[in-house]
mmCIF file of C-alpha atoms in Angstrom:
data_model
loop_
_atom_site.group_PDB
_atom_site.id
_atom_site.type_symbol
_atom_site.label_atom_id
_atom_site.label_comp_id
_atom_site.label_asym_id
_atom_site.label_seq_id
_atom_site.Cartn_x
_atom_site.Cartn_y
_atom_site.Cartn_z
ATOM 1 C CA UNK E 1 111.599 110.485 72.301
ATOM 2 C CA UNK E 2 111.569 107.240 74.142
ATOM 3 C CA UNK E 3 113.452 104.157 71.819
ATOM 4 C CA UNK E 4 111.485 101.324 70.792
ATOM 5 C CA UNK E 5 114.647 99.242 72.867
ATOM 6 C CA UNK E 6 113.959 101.110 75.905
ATOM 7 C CA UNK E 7 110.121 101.030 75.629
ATOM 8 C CA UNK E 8 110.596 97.198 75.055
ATOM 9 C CA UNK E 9 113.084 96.640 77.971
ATOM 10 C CA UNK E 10 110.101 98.507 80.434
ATOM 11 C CA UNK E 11 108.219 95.736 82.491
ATOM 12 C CA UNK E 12 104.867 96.438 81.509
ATOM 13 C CA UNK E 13 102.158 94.125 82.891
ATOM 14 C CA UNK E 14 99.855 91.842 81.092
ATOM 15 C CA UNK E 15 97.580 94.852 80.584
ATOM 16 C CA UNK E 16 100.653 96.516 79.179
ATOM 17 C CA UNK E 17 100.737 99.169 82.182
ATOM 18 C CA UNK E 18 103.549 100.356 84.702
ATOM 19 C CA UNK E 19 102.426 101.628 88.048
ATOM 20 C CA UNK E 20 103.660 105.743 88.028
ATOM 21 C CA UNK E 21 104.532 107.304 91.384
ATOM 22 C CA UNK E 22 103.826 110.974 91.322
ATOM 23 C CA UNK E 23 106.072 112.828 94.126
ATOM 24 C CA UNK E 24 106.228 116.422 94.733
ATOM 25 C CA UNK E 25 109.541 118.000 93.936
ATOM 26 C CA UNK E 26 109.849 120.425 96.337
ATOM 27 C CA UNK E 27 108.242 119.007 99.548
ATOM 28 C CA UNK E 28 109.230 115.351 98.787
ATOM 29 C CA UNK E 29 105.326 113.922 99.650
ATOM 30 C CA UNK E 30 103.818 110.972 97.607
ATOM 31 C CA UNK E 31 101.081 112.506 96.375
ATOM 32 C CA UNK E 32 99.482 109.720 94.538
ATOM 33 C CA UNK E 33 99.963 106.348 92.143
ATOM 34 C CA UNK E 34 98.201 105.858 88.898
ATOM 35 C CA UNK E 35 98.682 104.001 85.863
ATOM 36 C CA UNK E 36 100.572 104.246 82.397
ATOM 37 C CA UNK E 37 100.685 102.506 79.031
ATOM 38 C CA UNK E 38 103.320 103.393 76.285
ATOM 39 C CA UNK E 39 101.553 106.066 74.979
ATOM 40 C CA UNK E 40 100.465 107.883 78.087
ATOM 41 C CA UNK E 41 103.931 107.512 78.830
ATOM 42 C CA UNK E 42 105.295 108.995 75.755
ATOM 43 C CA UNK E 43 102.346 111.735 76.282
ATOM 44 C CA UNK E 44 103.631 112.812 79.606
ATOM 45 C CA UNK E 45 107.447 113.231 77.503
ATOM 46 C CA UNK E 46 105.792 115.322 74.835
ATOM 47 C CA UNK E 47 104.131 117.305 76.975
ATOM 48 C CA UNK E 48 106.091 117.804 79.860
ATOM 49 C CA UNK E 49 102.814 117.192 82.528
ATOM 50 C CA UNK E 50 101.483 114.186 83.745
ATOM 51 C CA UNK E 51 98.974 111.817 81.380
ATOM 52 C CA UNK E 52 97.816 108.625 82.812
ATOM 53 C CA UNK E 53 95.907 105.668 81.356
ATOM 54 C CA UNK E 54 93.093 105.754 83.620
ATOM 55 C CA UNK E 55 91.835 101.615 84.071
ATOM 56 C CA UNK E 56 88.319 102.315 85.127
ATOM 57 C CA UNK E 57 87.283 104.831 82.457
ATOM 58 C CA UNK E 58 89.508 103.430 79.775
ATOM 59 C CA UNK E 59 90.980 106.577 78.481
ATOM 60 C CA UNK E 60 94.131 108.935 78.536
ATOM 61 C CA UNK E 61 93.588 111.056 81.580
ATOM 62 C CA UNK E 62 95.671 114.518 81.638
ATOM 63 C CA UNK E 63 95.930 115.294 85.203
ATOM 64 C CA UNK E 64 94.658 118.976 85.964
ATOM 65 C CA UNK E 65 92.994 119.207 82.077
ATOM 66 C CA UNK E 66 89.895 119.579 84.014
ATOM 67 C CA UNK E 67 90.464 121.370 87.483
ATOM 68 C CA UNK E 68 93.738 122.837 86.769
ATOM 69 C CA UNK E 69 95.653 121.391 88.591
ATOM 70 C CA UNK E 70 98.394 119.891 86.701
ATOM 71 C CA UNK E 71 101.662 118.442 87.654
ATOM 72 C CA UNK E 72 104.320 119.747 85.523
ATOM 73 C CA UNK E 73 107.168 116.835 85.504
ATOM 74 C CA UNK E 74 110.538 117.859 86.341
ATOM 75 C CA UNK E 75 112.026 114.413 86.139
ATOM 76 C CA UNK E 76 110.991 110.901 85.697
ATOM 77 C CA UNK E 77 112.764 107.987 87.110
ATOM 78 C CA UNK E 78 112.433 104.394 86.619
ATOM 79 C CA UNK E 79 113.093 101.193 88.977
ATOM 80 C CA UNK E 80 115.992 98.531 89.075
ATOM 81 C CA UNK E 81 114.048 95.716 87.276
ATOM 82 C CA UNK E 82 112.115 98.530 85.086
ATOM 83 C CA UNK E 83 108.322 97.767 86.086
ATOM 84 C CA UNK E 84 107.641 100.926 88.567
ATOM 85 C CA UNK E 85 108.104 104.594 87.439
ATOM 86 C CA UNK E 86 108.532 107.355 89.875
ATOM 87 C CA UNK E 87 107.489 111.066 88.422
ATOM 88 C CA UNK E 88 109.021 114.297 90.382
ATOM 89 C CA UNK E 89 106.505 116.871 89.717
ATOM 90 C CA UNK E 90 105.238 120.572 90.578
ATOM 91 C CA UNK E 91 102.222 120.524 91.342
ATOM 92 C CA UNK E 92 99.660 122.953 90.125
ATOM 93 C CA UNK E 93 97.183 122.342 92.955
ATOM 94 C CA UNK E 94 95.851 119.464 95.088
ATOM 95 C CA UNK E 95 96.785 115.961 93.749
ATOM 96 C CA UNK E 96 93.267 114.248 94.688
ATOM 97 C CA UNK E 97 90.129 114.406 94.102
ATOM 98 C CA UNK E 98 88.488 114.831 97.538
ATOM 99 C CA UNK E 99 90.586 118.616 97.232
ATOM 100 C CA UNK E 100 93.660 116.950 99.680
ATOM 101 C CA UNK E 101 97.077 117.647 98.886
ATOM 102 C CA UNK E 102 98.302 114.353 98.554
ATOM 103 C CA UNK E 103 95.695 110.925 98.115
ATOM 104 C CA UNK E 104 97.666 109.685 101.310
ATOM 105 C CA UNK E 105 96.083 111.970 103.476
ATOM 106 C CA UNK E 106 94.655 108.744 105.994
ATOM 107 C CA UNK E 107 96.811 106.195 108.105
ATOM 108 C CA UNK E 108 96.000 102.234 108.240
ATOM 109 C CA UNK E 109 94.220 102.939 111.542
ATOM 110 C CA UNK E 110 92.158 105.681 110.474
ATOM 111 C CA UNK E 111 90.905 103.862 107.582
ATOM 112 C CA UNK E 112 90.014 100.955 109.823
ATOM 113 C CA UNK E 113 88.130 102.962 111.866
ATOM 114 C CA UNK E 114 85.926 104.621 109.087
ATOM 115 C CA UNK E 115 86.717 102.173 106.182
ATOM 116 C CA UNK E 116 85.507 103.796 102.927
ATOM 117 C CA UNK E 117 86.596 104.190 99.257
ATOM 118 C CA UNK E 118 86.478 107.786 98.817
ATOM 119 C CA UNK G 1 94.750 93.626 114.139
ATOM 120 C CA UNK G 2 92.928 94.892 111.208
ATOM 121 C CA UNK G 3 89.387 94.329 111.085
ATOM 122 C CA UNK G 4 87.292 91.950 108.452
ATOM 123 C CA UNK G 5 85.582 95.003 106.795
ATOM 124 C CA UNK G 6 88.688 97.089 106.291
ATOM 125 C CA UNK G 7 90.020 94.128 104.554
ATOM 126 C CA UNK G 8 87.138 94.007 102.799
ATOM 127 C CA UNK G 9 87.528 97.842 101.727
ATOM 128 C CA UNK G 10 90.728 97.271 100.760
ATOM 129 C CA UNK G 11 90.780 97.327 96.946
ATOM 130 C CA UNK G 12 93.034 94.281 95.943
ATOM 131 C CA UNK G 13 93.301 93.277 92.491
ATOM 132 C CA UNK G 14 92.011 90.276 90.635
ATOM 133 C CA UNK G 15 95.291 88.664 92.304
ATOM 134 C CA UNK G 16 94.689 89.592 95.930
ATOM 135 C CA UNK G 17 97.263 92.584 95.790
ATOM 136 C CA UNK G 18 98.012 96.230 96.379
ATOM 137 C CA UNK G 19 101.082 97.557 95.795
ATOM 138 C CA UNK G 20 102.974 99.290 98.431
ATOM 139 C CA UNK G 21 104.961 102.260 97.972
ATOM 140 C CA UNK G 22 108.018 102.121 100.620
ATOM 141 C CA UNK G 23 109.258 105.897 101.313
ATOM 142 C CA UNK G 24 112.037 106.990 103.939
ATOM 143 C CA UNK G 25 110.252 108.431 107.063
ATOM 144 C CA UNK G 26 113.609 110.625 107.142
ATOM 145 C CA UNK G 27 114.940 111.646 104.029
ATOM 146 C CA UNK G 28 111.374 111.058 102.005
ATOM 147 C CA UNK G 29 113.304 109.404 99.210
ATOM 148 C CA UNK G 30 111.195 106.814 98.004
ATOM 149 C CA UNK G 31 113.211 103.249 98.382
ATOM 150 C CA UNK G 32 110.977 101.024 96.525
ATOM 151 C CA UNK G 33 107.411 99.504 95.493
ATOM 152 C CA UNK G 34 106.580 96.036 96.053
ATOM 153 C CA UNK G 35 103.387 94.404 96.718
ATOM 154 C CA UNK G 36 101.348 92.982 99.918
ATOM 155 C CA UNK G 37 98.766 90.406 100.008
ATOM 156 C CA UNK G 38 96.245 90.312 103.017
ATOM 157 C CA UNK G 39 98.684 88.065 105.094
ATOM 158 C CA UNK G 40 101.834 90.470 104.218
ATOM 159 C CA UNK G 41 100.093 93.493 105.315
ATOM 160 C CA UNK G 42 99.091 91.224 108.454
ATOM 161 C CA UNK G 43 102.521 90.450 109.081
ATOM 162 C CA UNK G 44 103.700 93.416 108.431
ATOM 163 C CA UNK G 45 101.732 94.949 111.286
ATOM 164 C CA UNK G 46 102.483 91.858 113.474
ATOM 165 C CA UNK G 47 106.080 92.486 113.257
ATOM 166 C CA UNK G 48 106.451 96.032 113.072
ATOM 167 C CA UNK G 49 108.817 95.286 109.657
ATOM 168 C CA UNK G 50 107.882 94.892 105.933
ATOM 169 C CA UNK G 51 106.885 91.964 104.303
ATOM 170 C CA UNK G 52 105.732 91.378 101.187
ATOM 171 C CA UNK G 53 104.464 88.926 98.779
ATOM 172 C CA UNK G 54 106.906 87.923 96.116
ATOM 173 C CA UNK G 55 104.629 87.785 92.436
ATOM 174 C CA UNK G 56 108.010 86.051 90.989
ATOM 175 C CA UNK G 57 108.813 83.646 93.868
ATOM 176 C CA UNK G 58 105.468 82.877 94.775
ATOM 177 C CA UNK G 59 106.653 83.536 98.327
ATOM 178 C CA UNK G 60 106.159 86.053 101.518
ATOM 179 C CA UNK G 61 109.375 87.581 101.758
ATOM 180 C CA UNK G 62 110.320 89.417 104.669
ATOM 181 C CA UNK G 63 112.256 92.501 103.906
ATOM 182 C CA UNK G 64 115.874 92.007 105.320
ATOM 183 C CA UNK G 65 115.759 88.834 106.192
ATOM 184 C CA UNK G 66 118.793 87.431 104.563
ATOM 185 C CA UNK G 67 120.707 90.967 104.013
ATOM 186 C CA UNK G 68 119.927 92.605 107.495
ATOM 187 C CA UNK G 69 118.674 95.360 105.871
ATOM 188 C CA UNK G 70 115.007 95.492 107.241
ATOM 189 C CA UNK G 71 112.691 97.954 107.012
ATOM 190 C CA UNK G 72 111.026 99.075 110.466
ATOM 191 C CA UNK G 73 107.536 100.533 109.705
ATOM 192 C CA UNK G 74 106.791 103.811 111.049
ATOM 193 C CA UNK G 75 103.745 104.457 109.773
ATOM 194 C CA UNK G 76 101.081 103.167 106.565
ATOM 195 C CA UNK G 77 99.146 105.553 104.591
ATOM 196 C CA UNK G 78 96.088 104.240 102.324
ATOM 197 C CA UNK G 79 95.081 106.157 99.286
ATOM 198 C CA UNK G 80 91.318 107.778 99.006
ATOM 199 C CA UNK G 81 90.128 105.011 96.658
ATOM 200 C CA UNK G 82 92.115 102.511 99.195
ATOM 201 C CA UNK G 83 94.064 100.694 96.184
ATOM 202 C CA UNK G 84 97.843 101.942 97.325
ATOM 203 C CA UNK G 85 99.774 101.922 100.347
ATOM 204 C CA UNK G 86 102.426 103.962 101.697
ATOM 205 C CA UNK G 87 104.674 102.745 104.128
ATOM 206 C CA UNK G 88 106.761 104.953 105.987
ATOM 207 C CA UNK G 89 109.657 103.559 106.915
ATOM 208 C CA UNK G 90 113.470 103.397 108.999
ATOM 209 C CA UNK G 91 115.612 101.528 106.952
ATOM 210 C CA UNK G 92 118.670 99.608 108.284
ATOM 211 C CA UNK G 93 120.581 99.505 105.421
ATOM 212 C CA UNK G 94 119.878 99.820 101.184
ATOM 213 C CA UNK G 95 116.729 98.827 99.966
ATOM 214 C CA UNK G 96 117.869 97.956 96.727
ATOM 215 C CA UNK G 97 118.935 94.446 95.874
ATOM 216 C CA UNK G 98 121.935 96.613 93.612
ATOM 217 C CA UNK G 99 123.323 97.819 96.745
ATOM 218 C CA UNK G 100 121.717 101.019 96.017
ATOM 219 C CA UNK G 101 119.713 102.956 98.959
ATOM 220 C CA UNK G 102 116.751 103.184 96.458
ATOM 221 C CA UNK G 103 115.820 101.131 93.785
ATOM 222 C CA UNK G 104 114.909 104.374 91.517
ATOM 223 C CA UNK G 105 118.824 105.332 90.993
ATOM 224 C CA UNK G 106 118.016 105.743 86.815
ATOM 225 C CA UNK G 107 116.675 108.896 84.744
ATOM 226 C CA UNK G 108 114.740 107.526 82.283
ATOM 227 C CA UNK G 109 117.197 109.065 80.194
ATOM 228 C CA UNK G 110 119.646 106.904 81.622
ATOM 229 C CA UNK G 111 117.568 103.843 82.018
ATOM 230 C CA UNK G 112 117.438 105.085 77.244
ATOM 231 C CA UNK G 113 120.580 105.042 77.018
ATOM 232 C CA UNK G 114 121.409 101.517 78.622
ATOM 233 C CA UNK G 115 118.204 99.658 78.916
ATOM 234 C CA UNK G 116 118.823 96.904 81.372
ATOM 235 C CA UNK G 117 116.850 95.188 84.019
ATOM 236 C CA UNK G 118 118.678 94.549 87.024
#
């Protein structure tokens, strides 16, 4: 699936994570960044969909195993010094949480005028 | 410029981070990720270019600086839980230190079957 060369050569950080760039396929927007470990990493190749190692709740997170909306990878690519991943998906449904597309959906300035972690 | 309590929103990390995601305000491809402390992002909208802080170096570096190719900012995006940027930019030239336009030019599968970091 994924050699144990390859999976050592990967940057990971000191938590043993890479940062995972999720862009649509088709429309080319970032729809959102999230974390994974080796495992999440070699989930997301087994399964063919997104699974991220989510920090705050400590767990394997399947994106969409809940609401459905699942992002279905159609490649994954991986950066010149090997620490940042960026997944092409299709996307099932909305990427975020808050029911938005993408989790980009404010600029700087709007966020300064209304700054709040949503 | 950017006021004290959207700073203070601003989810850094336990290093005084957030990574930012650089994307191609005309072709969408995304060109890179590197990271931004609060005096990089305050540059950054000073100048109107990127500039980021250098984990390795220790170091603001200014995007371009040396190889001409800088990255004009069009536009920044913050994520709904305000942990991620995405800068939109016009690049003059490769963002890749390769000589690549991206820094993403492996497959995974690629990256498998010659796992390097460049």
């Amino acid at each position: 699936m994924l050699s144990d060369e390859a999976i050592d050569t990967i940057k990971w950080s000191k938590d043993g994570l890479i940062p995972a760039i999720v862009q649509d396929a088709n429309t080319k927007d970032v729809l959102m960044m999230a974390y994974m470990n080796a495992e999440a990493l070699k989930r997301t190749l087994e399964k063919g969909e997104t699974v991220f190692w989510s920090r705050s709740r400590k767990t394997f997170w399947h994106k969409g195993e809940t609401s459905g909306n699942i992002q279905k990878v159609q490649e994954i690519r991986i950066d010149c010094d090997a620490d940042t991943l960026l997944i092409l998906v299709e996307a099932a449904g909305p990427a975020c949480h808050t029911g938005q597309t993408h989790c980009f959906y404010r600029t700087l300035g709007e966020f300064e005028e209304n700054p709040v972690r949503e």
